[in-house]
């Protein structure tokens, strides 16, 4: 088991919207998948959840809105302790975008699909229309409203799935490997959406991911291993820790790996914040003396 990192500062002054205290889960109590999970996530933070396949990442996030029942411990979401009487309230606080957006579609058209979730909130018709207009514009899917979900590309499906969730105005949005089935262009598009959501400051984001660029864009990383939290750290510290990367079955971003290889060959290059920064650093070496 990798020793957990200490001293990661939470967003200054932001209240915790997710708290887990001594939480465990297992289909067989004798062999828990997760045990003694303790964490606190403040409002507005973007958290990447990483780890090898089967380590309990999806299980962890499904405990937050009782899609799976905890075996023991306490979970508090937006000030509400999770229990049978609070499940309905808590589920209105949390939106989830799954790996395969096809699993989320209900309606025969994009418009019907978005309105289905809003009708479940028992909103007035005028409010539903306003939210439909606002979030289709925000996600750039106005032209898709009359289309059947089966007509959409992978990137378009994810935009619709995200718009449907955001229209319900949850404070917490969970992405369960939402980019794993997308091509590179669609992944870049999803990353821009996430960065826009973070810039608004009203969303707390949890993202299960193996993508280095998504991890690097987040504020914080929770690494799961062996049924517990192996590390609670920053993306930068994660990518500097070769042992932790190996445990999580992750690769550092390409600019980081290239910079490391150059350093091993005696070329003094600082770890870059982006690929552009690395290119700018290396460009002077292109000139012969």
PDB file of C-alpha atoms in Angstrom:
ATOM      1  CA  UNK A   1       0.000   0.000   0.000  1.00  0.00           C
ATOM      2  CA  UNK A   2       1.325   3.413  -0.977  1.00  0.00           C
ATOM      3  CA  UNK A   3       1.395   5.916   1.851  1.00  0.00           C
ATOM      4  CA  UNK A   4      -1.154   8.688   1.365  1.00  0.00           C
ATOM      5  CA  UNK A   5       0.046  12.218   0.790  1.00  0.00           C
ATOM      6  CA  UNK A   6      -0.604  14.698   3.569  1.00  0.00           C
ATOM      7  CA  UNK A   7      -1.256  18.411   3.723  1.00  0.00           C
ATOM      8  CA  UNK A   8      -3.250  19.011   0.550  1.00  0.00           C
ATOM      9  CA  UNK A   9      -5.050  22.312   1.118  1.00  0.00           C
ATOM     10  CA  UNK A  10      -8.757  22.569   0.416  1.00  0.00           C
ATOM     11  CA  UNK A  11     -10.237  25.546  -1.379  1.00  0.00           C
ATOM     12  CA  UNK A  12      -9.881  28.375   1.085  1.00  0.00           C
ATOM     13  CA  UNK A  13     -13.163  29.238   2.781  1.00  0.00           C
ATOM     14  CA  UNK A  14     -15.229  26.825   0.651  1.00  0.00           C
ATOM     15  CA  UNK A  15     -17.628  24.565   2.567  1.00  0.00           C
ATOM     16  CA  UNK A  16     -17.342  20.805   2.149  1.00  0.00           C
ATOM     17  CA  UNK A  17     -20.067  19.440  -0.136  1.00  0.00           C
ATOM     18  CA  UNK A  18     -18.913  15.810   0.114  1.00  0.00           C
ATOM     19  CA  UNK A  19     -17.766  14.141   3.309  1.00  0.00           C
ATOM     20  CA  UNK A  20     -17.094  10.432   3.811  1.00  0.00           C
ATOM     21  CA  UNK A  21     -16.217   9.230   7.305  1.00  0.00           C
ATOM     22  CA  UNK A  22     -15.146   5.621   7.822  1.00  0.00           C
ATOM     23  CA  UNK A  23     -17.086   4.435   4.764  1.00  0.00           C
ATOM     24  CA  UNK A  24     -16.821   0.816   3.634  1.00  0.00           C
ATOM     25  CA  UNK A  25     -18.593  -1.232   0.983  1.00  0.00           C
ATOM     26  CA  UNK A  26     -18.628  -4.867  -0.019  1.00  0.00           C
ATOM     27  CA  UNK A  27     -21.066  -7.345  -1.485  1.00  0.00           C
ATOM     28  CA  UNK A  28     -19.435  -9.779   0.934  1.00  0.00           C
ATOM     29  CA  UNK A  29     -18.782  -8.097   4.330  1.00  0.00           C
ATOM     30  CA  UNK A  30     -15.789 -10.351   4.834  1.00  0.00           C
ATOM     31  CA  UNK A  31     -14.141  -9.060   1.655  1.00  0.00           C
ATOM     32  CA  UNK A  32     -14.905  -5.326   1.267  1.00  0.00           C
ATOM     33  CA  UNK A  33     -14.171  -3.605  -2.029  1.00  0.00           C
ATOM     34  CA  UNK A  34     -13.619  -0.313  -0.183  1.00  0.00           C
ATOM     35  CA  UNK A  35     -12.793   0.060   3.492  1.00  0.00           C
ATOM     36  CA  UNK A  36     -12.468   2.992   5.889  1.00  0.00           C
ATOM     37  CA  UNK A  37     -12.705   5.760   3.292  1.00  0.00           C
ATOM     38  CA  UNK A  38     -12.253   9.225   4.810  1.00  0.00           C
ATOM     39  CA  UNK A  39     -12.328  12.326   2.638  1.00  0.00           C
ATOM     40  CA  UNK A  40     -13.737  15.835   2.363  1.00  0.00           C
ATOM     41  CA  UNK A  41     -14.264  17.704  -0.903  1.00  0.00           C
ATOM     42  CA  UNK A  42     -14.970  21.454  -0.853  1.00  0.00           C
ATOM     43  CA  UNK A  43     -17.367  23.244  -3.142  1.00  0.00           C
ATOM     44  CA  UNK A  44     -15.922  24.147  -6.540  1.00  0.00           C
ATOM     45  CA  UNK A  45     -13.051  21.648  -6.536  1.00  0.00           C
ATOM     46  CA  UNK A  46     -12.257  19.461  -9.543  1.00  0.00           C
ATOM     47  CA  UNK A  47     -11.157  16.021  -8.349  1.00  0.00           C
ATOM     48  CA  UNK A  48      -9.753  13.237 -10.518  1.00  0.00           C
ATOM     49  CA  UNK A  49     -10.318   9.702  -9.215  1.00  0.00           C
ATOM     50  CA  UNK A  50      -7.666   7.293 -10.530  1.00  0.00           C
ATOM     51  CA  UNK A  51      -6.469   3.766  -9.992  1.00  0.00           C
ATOM     52  CA  UNK A  52      -6.172   0.371 -11.693  1.00  0.00           C
ATOM     53  CA  UNK A  53      -9.223  -1.408 -13.054  1.00  0.00           C
ATOM     54  CA  UNK A  54     -11.248  -3.053 -10.318  1.00  0.00           C
ATOM     55  CA  UNK A  55      -9.942  -0.838  -7.511  1.00  0.00           C
ATOM     56  CA  UNK A  56     -13.391   0.590  -6.672  1.00  0.00           C
ATOM     57  CA  UNK A  57     -13.470   3.960  -8.464  1.00  0.00           C
ATOM     58  CA  UNK A  58     -17.012   3.577  -9.817  1.00  0.00           C
ATOM     59  CA  UNK A  59     -18.096   1.985  -6.549  1.00  0.00           C
ATOM     60  CA  UNK A  60     -16.862   5.031  -4.635  1.00  0.00           C
ATOM     61  CA  UNK A  61     -18.878   7.558  -6.633  1.00  0.00           C
ATOM     62  CA  UNK A  62     -21.992   5.370  -6.685  1.00  0.00           C
ATOM     63  CA  UNK A  63     -21.997   5.383  -2.883  1.00  0.00           C
ATOM     64  CA  UNK A  64     -22.484   9.152  -2.901  1.00  0.00           C
ATOM     65  CA  UNK A  65     -26.085   9.022  -4.127  1.00  0.00           C
ATOM     66  CA  UNK A  66     -26.959   5.516  -2.896  1.00  0.00           C
ATOM     67  CA  UNK A  67     -26.761   3.822  -6.276  1.00  0.00           C
ATOM     68  CA  UNK A  68     -24.874   1.364  -4.070  1.00  0.00           C
ATOM     69  CA  UNK A  69     -25.589   1.104  -0.319  1.00  0.00           C
ATOM     70  CA  UNK A  70     -22.644   1.681   2.023  1.00  0.00           C
ATOM     71  CA  UNK A  71     -21.813  -1.133   4.419  1.00  0.00           C
ATOM     72  CA  UNK A  72     -20.736   1.204   7.201  1.00  0.00           C
ATOM     73  CA  UNK A  73     -19.672   4.774   7.921  1.00  0.00           C
ATOM     74  CA  UNK A  74     -21.276   8.160   7.286  1.00  0.00           C
ATOM     75  CA  UNK A  75     -21.741  10.115   4.045  1.00  0.00           C
ATOM     76  CA  UNK A  76     -22.803  13.772   4.048  1.00  0.00           C
ATOM     77  CA  UNK A  77     -23.717  15.489   0.759  1.00  0.00           C
ATOM     78  CA  UNK A  78     -24.428  19.245   0.671  1.00  0.00           C
ATOM     79  CA  UNK A  79     -25.189  19.211   4.383  1.00  0.00           C
ATOM     80  CA  UNK A  80     -27.513  16.179   4.250  1.00  0.00           C
ATOM     81  CA  UNK A  81     -26.496  12.905   5.907  1.00  0.00           C
ATOM     82  CA  UNK A  82     -27.193  10.108   3.462  1.00  0.00           C
ATOM     83  CA  UNK A  83     -30.100   7.945   4.554  1.00  0.00           C
ATOM     84  CA  UNK A  84     -33.391   6.625   3.234  1.00  0.00           C
ATOM     85  CA  UNK A  85     -35.186   9.854   4.066  1.00  0.00           C
ATOM     86  CA  UNK A  86     -32.598  12.064   2.308  1.00  0.00           C
ATOM     87  CA  UNK A  87     -31.872  10.038  -0.841  1.00  0.00           C
ATOM     88  CA  UNK A  88     -34.299  12.075  -2.959  1.00  0.00           C
ATOM     89  CA  UNK A  89     -32.821  15.397  -1.862  1.00  0.00           C
ATOM     90  CA  UNK A  90     -29.243  14.213  -2.328  1.00  0.00           C
ATOM     91  CA  UNK A  91     -29.913  12.854  -5.811  1.00  0.00           C
ATOM     92  CA  UNK A  92     -31.044  16.320  -6.833  1.00  0.00           C
ATOM     93  CA  UNK A  93     -27.604  17.588  -5.735  1.00  0.00           C
ATOM     94  CA  UNK A  94     -25.636  15.091  -7.838  1.00  0.00           C
ATOM     95  CA  UNK A  95     -25.615  14.555 -11.598  1.00  0.00           C
ATOM     96  CA  UNK A  96     -23.758  11.651 -13.197  1.00  0.00           C
ATOM     97  CA  UNK A  97     -22.452  11.281 -16.748  1.00  0.00           C
ATOM     98  CA  UNK A  98     -21.663   7.661 -17.524  1.00  0.00           C
ATOM     99  CA  UNK A  99     -19.008   6.096 -19.732  1.00  0.00           C
ATOM    100  CA  UNK A 100     -21.548   5.240 -22.424  1.00  0.00           C
ATOM    101  CA  UNK A 101     -24.018   8.110 -22.974  1.00  0.00           C
ATOM    102  CA  UNK A 102     -26.409   5.705 -24.746  1.00  0.00           C
ATOM    103  CA  UNK A 103     -27.209   4.315 -21.300  1.00  0.00           C
ATOM    104  CA  UNK A 104     -28.637   7.703 -20.280  1.00  0.00           C
ATOM    105  CA  UNK A 105     -30.970   8.381 -23.202  1.00  0.00           C
ATOM    106  CA  UNK A 106     -34.700   8.003 -22.583  1.00  0.00           C
ATOM    107  CA  UNK A 107     -36.441  10.184 -25.178  1.00  0.00           C
ATOM    108  CA  UNK A 108     -36.940   9.680 -28.909  1.00  0.00           C
ATOM    109  CA  UNK A 109     -35.269  13.046 -29.560  1.00  0.00           C
ATOM    110  CA  UNK A 110     -32.660  15.159 -27.791  1.00  0.00           C
ATOM    111  CA  UNK A 111     -35.357  17.625 -26.734  1.00  0.00           C
ATOM    112  CA  UNK A 112     -37.559  14.896 -25.248  1.00  0.00           C
ATOM    113  CA  UNK A 113     -34.572  13.450 -23.437  1.00  0.00           C
ATOM    114  CA  UNK A 114     -33.673  16.749 -21.792  1.00  0.00           C
ATOM    115  CA  UNK A 115     -37.290  17.500 -20.849  1.00  0.00           C
ATOM    116  CA  UNK A 116     -37.706  14.064 -19.266  1.00  0.00           C
ATOM    117  CA  UNK A 117     -35.276  14.913 -16.460  1.00  0.00           C
ATOM    118  CA  UNK A 118     -36.805  18.355 -15.956  1.00  0.00           C
ATOM    119  CA  UNK A 119     -40.316  16.919 -15.749  1.00  0.00           C
ATOM    120  CA  UNK A 120     -39.077  14.658 -12.974  1.00  0.00           C
ATOM    121  CA  UNK A 121     -38.292  17.811 -10.970  1.00  0.00           C
ATOM    122  CA  UNK A 122     -41.936  18.922 -11.355  1.00  0.00           C
ATOM    123  CA  UNK A 123     -40.869  22.286 -12.782  1.00  0.00           C
ATOM    124  CA  UNK A 124     -43.303  24.747 -14.381  1.00  0.00           C
ATOM    125  CA  UNK A 125     -43.376  24.525 -18.178  1.00  0.00           C
ATOM    126  CA  UNK A 126     -41.883  28.007 -18.590  1.00  0.00           C
ATOM    127  CA  UNK A 127     -38.948  27.083 -16.336  1.00  0.00           C
ATOM    128  CA  UNK A 128     -38.321  23.882 -18.299  1.00  0.00           C
ATOM    129  CA  UNK A 129     -38.301  25.818 -21.567  1.00  0.00           C
ATOM    130  CA  UNK A 130     -35.891  28.377 -20.137  1.00  0.00           C
ATOM    131  CA  UNK A 131     -33.475  25.697 -18.904  1.00  0.00           C
ATOM    132  CA  UNK A 132     -33.724  23.819 -22.195  1.00  0.00           C
ATOM    133  CA  UNK A 133     -32.816  26.979 -24.107  1.00  0.00           C
ATOM    134  CA  UNK A 134     -30.017  27.979 -21.696  1.00  0.00           C
ATOM    135  CA  UNK A 135     -28.177  24.660 -21.618  1.00  0.00           C
ATOM    136  CA  UNK A 136     -28.544  23.763 -25.282  1.00  0.00           C
ATOM    137  CA  UNK A 137     -26.891  27.102 -26.081  1.00  0.00           C
ATOM    138  CA  UNK A 138     -24.232  26.582 -23.394  1.00  0.00           C
ATOM    139  CA  UNK A 139     -23.280  23.172 -24.831  1.00  0.00           C
ATOM    140  CA  UNK A 140     -23.767  24.171 -28.471  1.00  0.00           C
ATOM    141  CA  UNK A 141     -26.415  21.569 -29.261  1.00  0.00           C
ATOM    142  CA  UNK A 142     -29.363  23.772 -30.360  1.00  0.00           C
ATOM    143  CA  UNK A 143     -29.288  22.225 -33.831  1.00  0.00           C
ATOM    144  CA  UNK A 144     -29.548  18.700 -32.382  1.00  0.00           C
ATOM    145  CA  UNK A 145     -32.848  19.061 -30.503  1.00  0.00           C
ATOM    146  CA  UNK A 146     -34.962  17.307 -33.133  1.00  0.00           C
ATOM    147  CA  UNK A 147     -32.495  14.471 -33.746  1.00  0.00           C
ATOM    148  CA  UNK A 148     -32.704  10.917 -32.436  1.00  0.00           C
ATOM    149  CA  UNK A 149     -29.763  10.094 -30.113  1.00  0.00           C
ATOM    150  CA  UNK A 150     -28.751   7.297 -32.493  1.00  0.00           C
ATOM    151  CA  UNK A 151     -27.985   9.886 -35.189  1.00  0.00           C
ATOM    152  CA  UNK A 152     -25.362  11.651 -33.079  1.00  0.00           C
ATOM    153  CA  UNK A 153     -21.587  11.235 -32.985  1.00  0.00           C
ATOM    154  CA  UNK A 154     -19.840  10.173 -29.785  1.00  0.00           C
ATOM    155  CA  UNK A 155     -18.873  13.750 -28.958  1.00  0.00           C
ATOM    156  CA  UNK A 156     -22.393  15.030 -29.651  1.00  0.00           C
ATOM    157  CA  UNK A 157     -23.885  12.319 -27.426  1.00  0.00           C
ATOM    158  CA  UNK A 158     -21.632  13.369 -24.559  1.00  0.00           C
ATOM    159  CA  UNK A 159     -22.591  17.018 -25.037  1.00  0.00           C
ATOM    160  CA  UNK A 160     -26.278  16.064 -24.893  1.00  0.00           C
ATOM    161  CA  UNK A 161     -25.725  13.883 -21.814  1.00  0.00           C
ATOM    162  CA  UNK A 162     -23.893  16.735 -20.060  1.00  0.00           C
ATOM    163  CA  UNK A 163     -26.529  19.297 -21.077  1.00  0.00           C
ATOM    164  CA  UNK A 164     -29.295  17.028 -19.733  1.00  0.00           C
ATOM    165  CA  UNK A 165     -27.507  16.769 -16.391  1.00  0.00           C
ATOM    166  CA  UNK A 166     -26.632  20.477 -16.109  1.00  0.00           C
ATOM    167  CA  UNK A 167     -30.204  21.513 -16.946  1.00  0.00           C
ATOM    168  CA  UNK A 168     -31.243  19.854 -13.676  1.00  0.00           C
ATOM    169  CA  UNK A 169     -28.800  22.199 -11.883  1.00  0.00           C
ATOM    170  CA  UNK A 170     -26.880  19.792  -9.662  1.00  0.00           C
ATOM    171  CA  UNK A 171     -24.040  21.298  -7.622  1.00  0.00           C
ATOM    172  CA  UNK A 172     -21.959  18.111  -7.980  1.00  0.00           C
ATOM    173  CA  UNK A 173     -21.298  16.490 -11.361  1.00  0.00           C
ATOM    174  CA  UNK A 174     -19.649  13.063 -11.626  1.00  0.00           C
ATOM    175  CA  UNK A 175     -18.046  11.836 -14.866  1.00  0.00           C
ATOM    176  CA  UNK A 176     -17.550   8.060 -14.787  1.00  0.00           C
ATOM    177  CA  UNK A 177     -14.863   7.532 -17.469  1.00  0.00           C
ATOM    178  CA  UNK A 178     -16.959   9.754 -19.720  1.00  0.00           C
ATOM    179  CA  UNK A 179     -14.153  10.252 -22.259  1.00  0.00           C
ATOM    180  CA  UNK A 180     -12.967   6.653 -22.602  1.00  0.00           C
ATOM    181  CA  UNK A 181     -15.121   5.915 -25.683  1.00  0.00           C
ATOM    182  CA  UNK A 182     -14.365   9.218 -27.440  1.00  0.00           C
ATOM    183  CA  UNK A 183     -11.850   9.992 -30.179  1.00  0.00           C
ATOM    184  CA  UNK A 184      -9.091  12.539 -29.537  1.00  0.00           C
ATOM    185  CA  UNK A 185     -11.052  15.505 -30.924  1.00  0.00           C
ATOM    186  CA  UNK A 186     -14.089  14.646 -28.793  1.00  0.00           C
ATOM    187  CA  UNK A 187     -11.912  14.195 -25.696  1.00  0.00           C
ATOM    188  CA  UNK A 188     -10.411  17.642 -26.262  1.00  0.00           C
ATOM    189  CA  UNK A 189     -13.929  19.018 -26.655  1.00  0.00           C
ATOM    190  CA  UNK A 190     -15.029  17.410 -23.372  1.00  0.00           C
ATOM    191  CA  UNK A 191     -11.964  18.822 -21.605  1.00  0.00           C
ATOM    192  CA  UNK A 192     -12.858  22.329 -22.783  1.00  0.00           C
ATOM    193  CA  UNK A 193     -16.388  21.848 -21.441  1.00  0.00           C
ATOM    194  CA  UNK A 194     -15.013  20.751 -18.062  1.00  0.00           C
ATOM    195  CA  UNK A 195     -12.661  23.716 -17.909  1.00  0.00           C
ATOM    196  CA  UNK A 196     -15.576  26.027 -18.696  1.00  0.00           C
ATOM    197  CA  UNK A 197     -17.640  24.451 -15.926  1.00  0.00           C
ATOM    198  CA  UNK A 198     -14.794  24.888 -13.459  1.00  0.00           C
ATOM    199  CA  UNK A 199     -14.341  28.529 -14.476  1.00  0.00           C
ATOM    200  CA  UNK A 200     -17.977  29.212 -13.566  1.00  0.00           C
ATOM    201  CA  UNK A 201     -17.173  28.222  -9.967  1.00  0.00           C
ATOM    202  CA  UNK A 202     -20.578  26.704  -9.231  1.00  0.00           C
ATOM    203  CA  UNK A 203     -19.788  23.061  -9.933  1.00  0.00           C
ATOM    204  CA  UNK A 204     -17.882  20.485  -7.904  1.00  0.00           C
ATOM    205  CA  UNK A 205     -16.466  17.957 -10.375  1.00  0.00           C
ATOM    206  CA  UNK A 206     -15.492  14.333  -9.752  1.00  0.00           C
ATOM    207  CA  UNK A 207     -13.970  12.605 -12.746  1.00  0.00           C
ATOM    208  CA  UNK A 208     -12.987   8.950 -12.941  1.00  0.00           C
ATOM    209  CA  UNK A 209     -10.327   8.949 -15.616  1.00  0.00           C
ATOM    210  CA  UNK A 210      -7.145   7.409 -16.990  1.00  0.00           C
ATOM    211  CA  UNK A 211      -6.459  10.392 -19.269  1.00  0.00           C
ATOM    212  CA  UNK A 212      -3.322  12.329 -18.312  1.00  0.00           C
ATOM    213  CA  UNK A 213      -4.550  15.643 -19.749  1.00  0.00           C
ATOM    214  CA  UNK A 214      -7.807  15.432 -17.793  1.00  0.00           C
ATOM    215  CA  UNK A 215      -5.905  14.621 -14.606  1.00  0.00           C
ATOM    216  CA  UNK A 216      -3.483  17.491 -15.166  1.00  0.00           C
ATOM    217  CA  UNK A 217      -6.384  19.938 -15.618  1.00  0.00           C
ATOM    218  CA  UNK A 218      -7.937  19.003 -12.262  1.00  0.00           C
ATOM    219  CA  UNK A 219      -7.193  20.511  -8.845  1.00  0.00           C
ATOM    220  CA  UNK A 220      -6.746  17.304  -6.895  1.00  0.00           C
ATOM    221  CA  UNK A 221      -6.221  13.570  -7.371  1.00  0.00           C
ATOM    222  CA  UNK A 222      -7.585  10.714  -5.294  1.00  0.00           C
ATOM    223  CA  UNK A 223      -5.669   7.528  -6.117  1.00  0.00           C
ATOM    224  CA  UNK A 224      -7.356   4.271  -5.074  1.00  0.00           C
ATOM    225  CA  UNK A 225      -5.460   1.074  -4.455  1.00  0.00           C
ATOM    226  CA  UNK A 226      -6.019  -1.976  -2.305  1.00  0.00           C
ATOM    227  CA  UNK A 227      -9.503  -0.925  -1.245  1.00  0.00           C
ATOM    228  CA  UNK A 228      -8.516   2.467   0.141  1.00  0.00           C
ATOM    229  CA  UNK A 229      -7.182   5.911  -0.744  1.00  0.00           C
ATOM    230  CA  UNK A 230      -3.515   5.365  -1.520  1.00  0.00           C
ATOM    231  CA  UNK A 231      -2.812   9.035  -2.233  1.00  0.00           C
ATOM    232  CA  UNK A 232      -4.599  12.377  -1.924  1.00  0.00           C
ATOM    233  CA  UNK A 233      -2.424  14.751  -3.889  1.00  0.00           C
ATOM    234  CA  UNK A 234      -2.031  17.224  -6.736  1.00  0.00           C
ATOM    235  CA  UNK A 235      -1.694  16.184 -10.385  1.00  0.00           C
ATOM    236  CA  UNK A 236       1.869  17.506 -10.440  1.00  0.00           C
ATOM    237  CA  UNK A 237       2.926  15.371  -7.472  1.00  0.00           C
ATOM    238  CA  UNK A 238       1.193  12.333  -8.970  1.00  0.00           C
ATOM    239  CA  UNK A 239       3.148  12.630 -12.202  1.00  0.00           C
ATOM    240  CA  UNK A 240       6.435  13.050 -10.311  1.00  0.00           C
ATOM    241  CA  UNK A 241       5.869   9.794  -8.410  1.00  0.00           C
ATOM    242  CA  UNK A 242       6.895   6.865 -10.618  1.00  0.00           C
ATOM    243  CA  UNK A 243       5.818   4.269  -8.053  1.00  0.00           C
ATOM    244  CA  UNK A 244       2.355   5.756  -7.713  1.00  0.00           C
ATOM    245  CA  UNK A 245       1.941   6.006 -11.504  1.00  0.00           C
ATOM    246  CA  UNK A 246       2.827   2.327 -11.830  1.00  0.00           C
ATOM    247  CA  UNK A 247       0.381   1.354  -9.076  1.00  0.00           C
ATOM    248  CA  UNK A 248      -2.399   3.326 -10.798  1.00  0.00           C
ATOM    249  CA  UNK A 249      -1.496   2.016 -14.275  1.00  0.00           C
ATOM    250  CA  UNK A 250      -1.040   5.573 -15.543  1.00  0.00           C
ATOM    251  CA  UNK A 251       1.347   7.365 -17.879  1.00  0.00           C
ATOM    252  CA  UNK A 252       2.491  10.933 -17.314  1.00  0.00           C
ATOM    253  CA  UNK A 253       1.524  13.445 -20.044  1.00  0.00           C
ATOM    254  CA  UNK A 254       3.728  13.280 -23.126  1.00  0.00           C
ATOM    255  CA  UNK A 255       5.531  16.621 -22.451  1.00  0.00           C
ATOM    256  CA  UNK A 256       6.444  15.357 -18.964  1.00  0.00           C
ATOM    257  CA  UNK A 257       7.820  12.081 -20.320  1.00  0.00           C
ATOM    258  CA  UNK A 258       9.779  13.846 -23.055  1.00  0.00           C
ATOM    259  CA  UNK A 259      11.217  16.353 -20.566  1.00  0.00           C
ATOM    260  CA  UNK A 260      12.286  13.476 -18.300  1.00  0.00           C
ATOM    261  CA  UNK A 261      13.995  11.670 -21.193  1.00  0.00           C
ATOM    262  CA  UNK A 262      15.810  14.863 -22.215  1.00  0.00           C
ATOM    263  CA  UNK A 263      16.991  15.403 -18.635  1.00  0.00           C
ATOM    264  CA  UNK A 264      18.373  11.847 -18.581  1.00  0.00           C
ATOM    265  CA  UNK A 265      20.419  12.778 -21.690  1.00  0.00           C
ATOM    266  CA  UNK A 266      21.882  15.872 -20.076  1.00  0.00           C
ATOM    267  CA  UNK A 267      19.569  18.474 -21.619  1.00  0.00           C
ATOM    268  CA  UNK A 268      18.391  20.806 -18.883  1.00  0.00           C
ATOM    269  CA  UNK A 269      14.642  21.182 -19.354  1.00  0.00           C
ATOM    270  CA  UNK A 270      12.180  22.013 -16.622  1.00  0.00           C
ATOM    271  CA  UNK A 271       8.993  19.984 -16.413  1.00  0.00           C
ATOM    272  CA  UNK A 272       6.597  21.951 -18.654  1.00  0.00           C
ATOM    273  CA  UNK A 273       3.094  23.086 -17.806  1.00  0.00           C
ATOM    274  CA  UNK A 274       1.988  22.336 -21.381  1.00  0.00           C
ATOM    275  CA  UNK A 275       3.224  20.994 -24.705  1.00  0.00           C
ATOM    276  CA  UNK A 276       3.512  24.577 -26.018  1.00  0.00           C
ATOM    277  CA  UNK A 277       5.768  25.511 -23.108  1.00  0.00           C
ATOM    278  CA  UNK A 278       7.997  22.527 -23.881  1.00  0.00           C
ATOM    279  CA  UNK A 279       8.207  23.514 -27.554  1.00  0.00           C
ATOM    280  CA  UNK A 280       9.115  27.090 -26.615  1.00  0.00           C
ATOM    281  CA  UNK A 281      11.834  25.761 -24.298  1.00  0.00           C
ATOM    282  CA  UNK A 282      13.330  23.449 -26.926  1.00  0.00           C
ATOM    283  CA  UNK A 283      13.113  25.838 -29.891  1.00  0.00           C
ATOM    284  CA  UNK A 284      16.415  27.658 -29.134  1.00  0.00           C
ATOM    285  CA  UNK A 285      18.234  24.306 -29.467  1.00  0.00           C
ATOM    286  CA  UNK A 286      17.178  24.302 -33.108  1.00  0.00           C
ATOM    287  CA  UNK A 287      19.664  27.056 -33.882  1.00  0.00           C
ATOM    288  CA  UNK A 288      23.204  26.002 -34.587  1.00  0.00           C
ATOM    289  CA  UNK A 289      25.942  27.929 -32.895  1.00  0.00           C
TER     290      UNK A 289
END
